[in-house]
Amino acid sequence: MSFETRLAERYDSLSEALRQAARYLEDNPVDVATRPLRAVSKESGVSPAAFTRLIRALDYDDIEALRDEFRDKITRKIDNFAHRAERLQQQYHADTSSFFDAHLAACQANLESVAQIDRALLERAALKLSEARKVVLMGALGSTGVVEYLSYMANFCADNWSMASRMGASLGGGLTGLDNRDALLIVTKPPFSDRAIRAARFASDRGVYVIVITDTHRCPALQVASAGFVLPTTSPHFYSSYVTTLFFVEALIGLIVSRSGDTAKARIAEVEQTTQVLAEVWDQ
């Protein structure tokens, strides 16, 4: 198991000192992979004994086993997209139409597999979002754009949805005050954003309904999710495909609006009217 998976499974049983050590490891993987434990301890303010106890609590043989995993993870983060690009060039350099067809076929297969999604879980998630006092959205790295789009759609039909950490805003400011009346929706794909994983754990600890959209069951945030959706992203492209994710968030918003009655309809009409008053759209 990965460090993130081990930590997610055991996090509730850890003391505050071990949680502090774990947070430092998450935030500073390069230091852990390259510097002596004594130097890491001095920099973090966490005792060497706490790191040692954490390593044992997570069932690592020793500090070197953890370092090896972190070194491998850093290497994969750096090289993975480059290797995919090289493979793409080798396979499709001579025939651009072949890549187009291969990518199209992969996206179609991904969409077909989404038809098997747990509809009951989707219904429960949509209901929670429609009833929540606040809905906070979060996406980082490659997932930022799709969450921006989700936020844009949601603000047509509701005034209690917002994006956390948007345009450099404080993540803490976006999550402070959330409780069991609220919901947090996170989109995260490999390589996972550390901030997204920490946000999921923070919110879950406070009783927030956490929805996680990802493309692998190895996503650490799924360990604390109230509802998790694993959507396929397979493609010959060097980067993961977001076609199914876009489909899913569109379907989710459509589902919410279809069950929200006159309130959403009135809100959408008012937003459209305000947009016209402000001359935000071209009127021929």
Coordinates of C-alpha atoms in Angstrom, one line a residue:
M1 CA 0.0 0.0 0.0
S2 CA 1.1 3.6 -0.6
F3 CA 1.9 6.0 2.2
E4 CA -1.3 7.9 1.5
T5 CA -3.5 4.7 1.7
R6 CA -1.8 3.5 4.9
L7 CA -2.2 6.9 6.5
A8 CA -5.8 7.2 5.5
E9 CA -6.6 3.8 7.0
R10 CA -4.9 4.6 10.3
Y11 CA -5.2 8.3 10.7
D12 CA -8.0 8.2 13.3
S13 CA -5.9 6.0 15.6
L14 CA -2.8 8.2 15.5
S15 CA -1.8 10.6 18.3
E16 CA -1.6 14.3 17.5
A17 CA 2.2 14.1 17.5
L18 CA 2.1 11.3 14.9
R19 CA -0.4 13.3 12.8
Q20 CA 1.9 16.2 12.9
A21 CA 4.8 14.0 11.7
A22 CA 2.5 12.6 9.0
R23 CA 1.5 16.1 7.8
Y24 CA 5.1 17.1 7.5
L25 CA 5.9 14.0 5.4
E26 CA 3.0 14.7 3.1
D27 CA 4.0 18.4 2.7
N28 CA 7.8 17.8 2.2
P29 CA 8.4 14.5 0.3
V30 CA 11.7 15.7 -1.2
D31 CA 13.1 16.4 2.3
V32 CA 12.0 13.0 3.5
A33 CA 13.5 11.3 0.4
T34 CA 16.9 13.1 0.5
R35 CA 17.7 14.3 4.0
P36 CA 18.7 12.5 7.2
L37 CA 16.0 11.9 9.8
R38 CA 17.8 14.2 12.3
A39 CA 17.7 17.1 9.8
V40 CA 14.1 16.5 9.0
S41 CA 13.3 16.5 12.7
K42 CA 15.1 19.8 13.3
E43 CA 13.3 21.4 10.3
S44 CA 9.9 20.2 11.2
G45 CA 10.0 20.5 15.0
V46 CA 8.9 16.9 15.4
S47 CA 11.0 14.6 17.4
P48 CA 12.9 11.7 15.7
A49 CA 11.0 9.3 18.0
A50 CA 7.7 10.5 16.6
F51 CA 8.8 9.8 13.0
T52 CA 10.0 6.4 14.1
R53 CA 6.7 5.6 15.9
L54 CA 4.8 6.8 12.8
I55 CA 6.8 4.5 10.5
R56 CA 6.0 1.6 12.7
A57 CA 2.4 2.5 13.0
L58 CA 2.1 2.5 9.2
D59 CA 3.8 -0.9 9.0
Y60 CA 7.0 0.1 7.2
D61 CA 10.1 -2.0 8.0
D62 CA 12.2 1.1 8.6
I63 CA 12.8 4.7 7.4
E64 CA 14.6 3.5 4.3
A65 CA 11.5 1.7 3.1
L66 CA 9.5 4.9 3.4
R67 CA 12.3 6.9 1.7
D68 CA 12.4 4.4 -1.2
E69 CA 8.7 4.9 -1.8
F70 CA 9.0 8.7 -1.7
R71 CA 11.9 8.6 -4.1
D72 CA 10.0 6.4 -6.5
K73 CA 7.0 8.7 -6.3
I74 CA 9.0 11.8 -7.0
T75 CA 10.6 10.1 -10.0
R76 CA 7.2 9.0 -11.4
K77 CA 5.7 12.5 -10.9
I78 CA 8.6 14.0 -13.0
D79 CA 8.8 11.4 -15.7
N80 CA 5.4 9.9 -16.1
F81 CA 3.9 12.5 -18.5
A82 CA 7.2 12.7 -20.4
H83 CA 7.2 9.0 -20.9
R84 CA 3.6 9.0 -22.2
A85 CA 4.5 11.8 -24.6
E86 CA 7.4 9.8 -25.9
R87 CA 5.2 6.7 -26.4
L88 CA 2.6 8.9 -28.1
Q89 CA 5.2 10.2 -30.5
Q90 CA 6.6 6.7 -31.3
Q91 CA 3.1 5.3 -32.0
Y92 CA 1.4 8.1 -33.9
H93 CA 4.2 10.3 -35.4
A94 CA 3.6 9.0 -38.9
D95 CA -0.2 8.9 -38.8
T96 CA -2.0 11.8 -37.1
S97 CA -5.5 10.4 -38.1
S98 CA -4.6 7.2 -36.2
F99 CA -4.1 9.1 -33.0
F100 CA -7.4 11.0 -33.5
D101 CA -9.3 7.7 -34.0
A102 CA -7.6 6.0 -31.0
H103 CA -8.3 8.9 -28.7
L104 CA -11.9 9.1 -29.9
A105 CA -12.4 5.3 -29.4
A106 CA -10.9 5.5 -25.9
C107 CA -13.2 8.4 -24.9
Q108 CA -16.2 6.6 -26.2
A109 CA -15.3 3.5 -24.3
N110 CA -14.8 5.6 -21.1
L111 CA -18.3 7.1 -21.5
E112 CA -19.9 3.7 -22.1
S113 CA -18.4 2.4 -18.9
V114 CA -19.8 5.4 -16.9
A115 CA -23.2 3.9 -17.6
Q116 CA -22.4 1.3 -15.0
I117 CA -22.1 3.9 -12.2
D118 CA -23.9 3.4 -8.9
R119 CA -27.1 5.3 -9.6
A120 CA -28.3 5.1 -6.0
L121 CA -25.1 6.6 -4.8
L122 CA -25.4 9.3 -7.4
E123 CA -29.0 10.1 -6.3
R124 CA -27.9 10.3 -2.7
A125 CA -25.0 12.6 -3.5
A126 CA -27.2 14.9 -5.6
L127 CA -29.8 15.0 -2.8
K128 CA -27.1 16.0 -0.3
L129 CA -25.8 18.7 -2.5
S130 CA -29.3 20.1 -3.1
E131 CA -30.0 20.2 0.7
A132 CA -26.6 21.4 1.9
R133 CA -26.3 24.7 3.7
K134 CA -23.1 25.3 1.8
V135 CA -21.4 23.5 -1.1
V136 CA -17.6 24.0 -1.5
L137 CA -15.9 22.9 -4.6
M138 CA -12.2 22.1 -4.9
G139 CA -9.9 21.1 -7.8
A140 CA -6.2 21.5 -8.2
L141 CA -3.6 21.0 -11.0
G142 CA -5.3 19.5 -14.0
S143 CA -8.7 19.3 -12.2
T144 CA -8.9 23.1 -11.7
G145 CA -10.6 23.8 -15.0
V146 CA -13.4 21.2 -14.6
V147 CA -14.2 22.5 -11.2
E148 CA -14.3 26.1 -12.5
Y149 CA -16.9 24.9 -15.1
L150 CA -18.9 23.1 -12.4
S151 CA -18.9 26.2 -10.3
Y152 CA -20.1 28.3 -13.3
M153 CA -23.0 25.9 -13.9
A154 CA -23.9 25.7 -10.3
N155 CA -24.1 29.4 -9.8
F156 CA -26.9 29.6 -12.3
C157 CA -29.1 27.6 -10.1
A158 CA -27.9 28.1 -6.5
D159 CA -26.3 30.9 -4.5
N160 CA -24.6 28.7 -1.8
W161 CA -21.9 27.1 -4.0
S162 CA -18.3 28.4 -3.9
M163 CA -14.8 27.4 -4.9
A164 CA -12.1 26.9 -2.3
S165 CA -8.7 28.3 -2.8
R166 CA -9.7 30.1 -6.0
M167 CA -7.2 32.6 -7.5
G168 CA -4.8 32.1 -4.6
A169 CA -7.5 32.5 -1.9
S170 CA -6.8 30.8 1.4
L171 CA -7.8 27.1 1.5
G172 CA -8.4 27.5 5.2
G173 CA -10.7 30.4 4.6
G174 CA -12.8 28.3 2.3
L175 CA -13.1 25.4 4.7
T176 CA -13.4 27.1 8.0
G177 CA -16.9 26.8 9.6
L178 CA -18.0 23.8 7.6
D179 CA -19.9 21.1 9.5
N180 CA -22.4 18.3 9.0
R181 CA -24.8 20.7 7.3
D182 CA -22.4 21.3 4.4
A183 CA -20.8 19.4 1.5
L184 CA -17.3 19.4 -0.1
L185 CA -16.9 18.2 -3.7
I186 CA -13.3 17.4 -4.7
V187 CA -12.0 16.4 -8.2
T188 CA -8.5 15.0 -8.1
K189 CA -6.6 12.7 -10.5
P190 CA -3.0 11.4 -10.4
P191 CA -0.6 13.0 -9.6
F192 CA -2.8 13.9 -6.6
S193 CA -2.7 17.4 -5.1
D194 CA -1.6 17.2 -1.5
R195 CA -4.0 20.1 -0.7
A196 CA -7.0 18.1 -2.1
I197 CA -6.2 15.1 0.1
R198 CA -5.7 17.2 3.2
A199 CA -8.9 19.1 2.5
A200 CA -10.9 15.9 2.2
R201 CA -9.5 14.7 5.6
F202 CA -10.1 18.0 7.3
A203 CA -13.7 18.2 6.1
S204 CA -14.5 14.6 6.9
D205 CA -13.2 15.0 10.5
R206 CA -15.8 17.8 10.9
G207 CA -18.7 15.8 9.6
V208 CA -18.9 17.4 6.2
Y209 CA -20.4 15.3 3.4
V210 CA -17.4 14.7 1.2
I211 CA -17.8 13.8 -2.5
V212 CA -14.6 12.7 -4.3
I213 CA -14.4 12.3 -8.1
T214 CA -11.2 10.5 -9.3
D215 CA -10.0 7.9 -11.7
T216 CA -8.5 5.3 -9.4
H217 CA -9.5 3.4 -6.3
R218 CA -6.0 4.1 -5.0
C219 CA -6.9 7.8 -4.5
P220 CA -6.2 8.5 -0.8
A221 CA -9.2 10.8 -0.5
L222 CA -11.6 7.9 -1.1
Q223 CA -10.7 6.6 2.3
V224 CA -12.6 9.5 3.9
A225 CA -15.2 10.2 1.2
S226 CA -19.0 10.0 2.0
A227 CA -19.5 9.3 -1.7
G228 CA -16.7 8.4 -4.1
F229 CA -16.9 8.1 -7.9
V230 CA -14.1 6.5 -9.9
L231 CA -14.4 7.6 -13.6
P232 CA -12.2 6.2 -16.3
T233 CA -9.7 8.4 -18.0
T234 CA -7.9 5.9 -20.3
S235 CA -6.5 7.4 -23.5
P236 CA -3.4 7.2 -25.7
H237 CA -2.9 10.9 -24.9
F238 CA 0.0 11.9 -22.7
Y239 CA -2.5 13.4 -20.2
S240 CA -5.5 11.8 -18.6
S241 CA -8.8 12.4 -20.4
Y242 CA -11.4 14.5 -18.6
V243 CA -14.2 13.7 -21.0
T244 CA -16.1 11.4 -18.5
T245 CA -15.5 13.9 -15.7
L246 CA -17.1 16.7 -17.7
F247 CA -20.0 14.4 -18.6
F248 CA -20.4 13.5 -14.9
V249 CA -20.5 17.0 -13.5
E250 CA -22.9 18.1 -16.2
A251 CA -25.2 15.2 -15.3
L252 CA -24.9 15.9 -11.6
I253 CA -25.9 19.5 -12.0
G254 CA -28.8 18.5 -14.4
L255 CA -29.9 16.0 -11.8
I256 CA -29.9 18.6 -9.1
V257 CA -31.9 21.1 -11.2
S258 CA -34.4 18.5 -12.3
R259 CA -35.3 17.8 -8.6
S260 CA -35.2 21.3 -7.3
G261 CA -38.5 22.6 -8.6
D262 CA -39.4 26.2 -9.0
T263 CA -36.6 27.5 -6.8
A264 CA -33.8 26.7 -9.3
K265 CA -36.0 27.7 -12.3
A266 CA -36.6 31.1 -10.7
R267 CA -32.9 31.5 -9.9
I268 CA -31.8 30.7 -13.4
A269 CA -34.3 33.2 -14.9
E270 CA -33.1 35.9 -12.5
V271 CA -29.4 35.2 -13.4
E272 CA -30.2 35.4 -17.1
Q273 CA -32.1 38.7 -16.5
T274 CA -29.2 40.2 -14.5
T275 CA -26.7 39.1 -17.2
Q276 CA -28.7 41.0 -19.8
V277 CA -29.0 44.1 -17.6
L278 CA -25.2 44.1 -17.1
A279 CA -24.7 43.5 -20.9
E280 CA -22.5 40.5 -20.3
V281 CA -23.5 38.8 -23.4
W282 CA -23.7 39.9 -27.0
D283 CA -27.2 40.9 -28.0
Q284 CA -27.7 41.1 -31.8

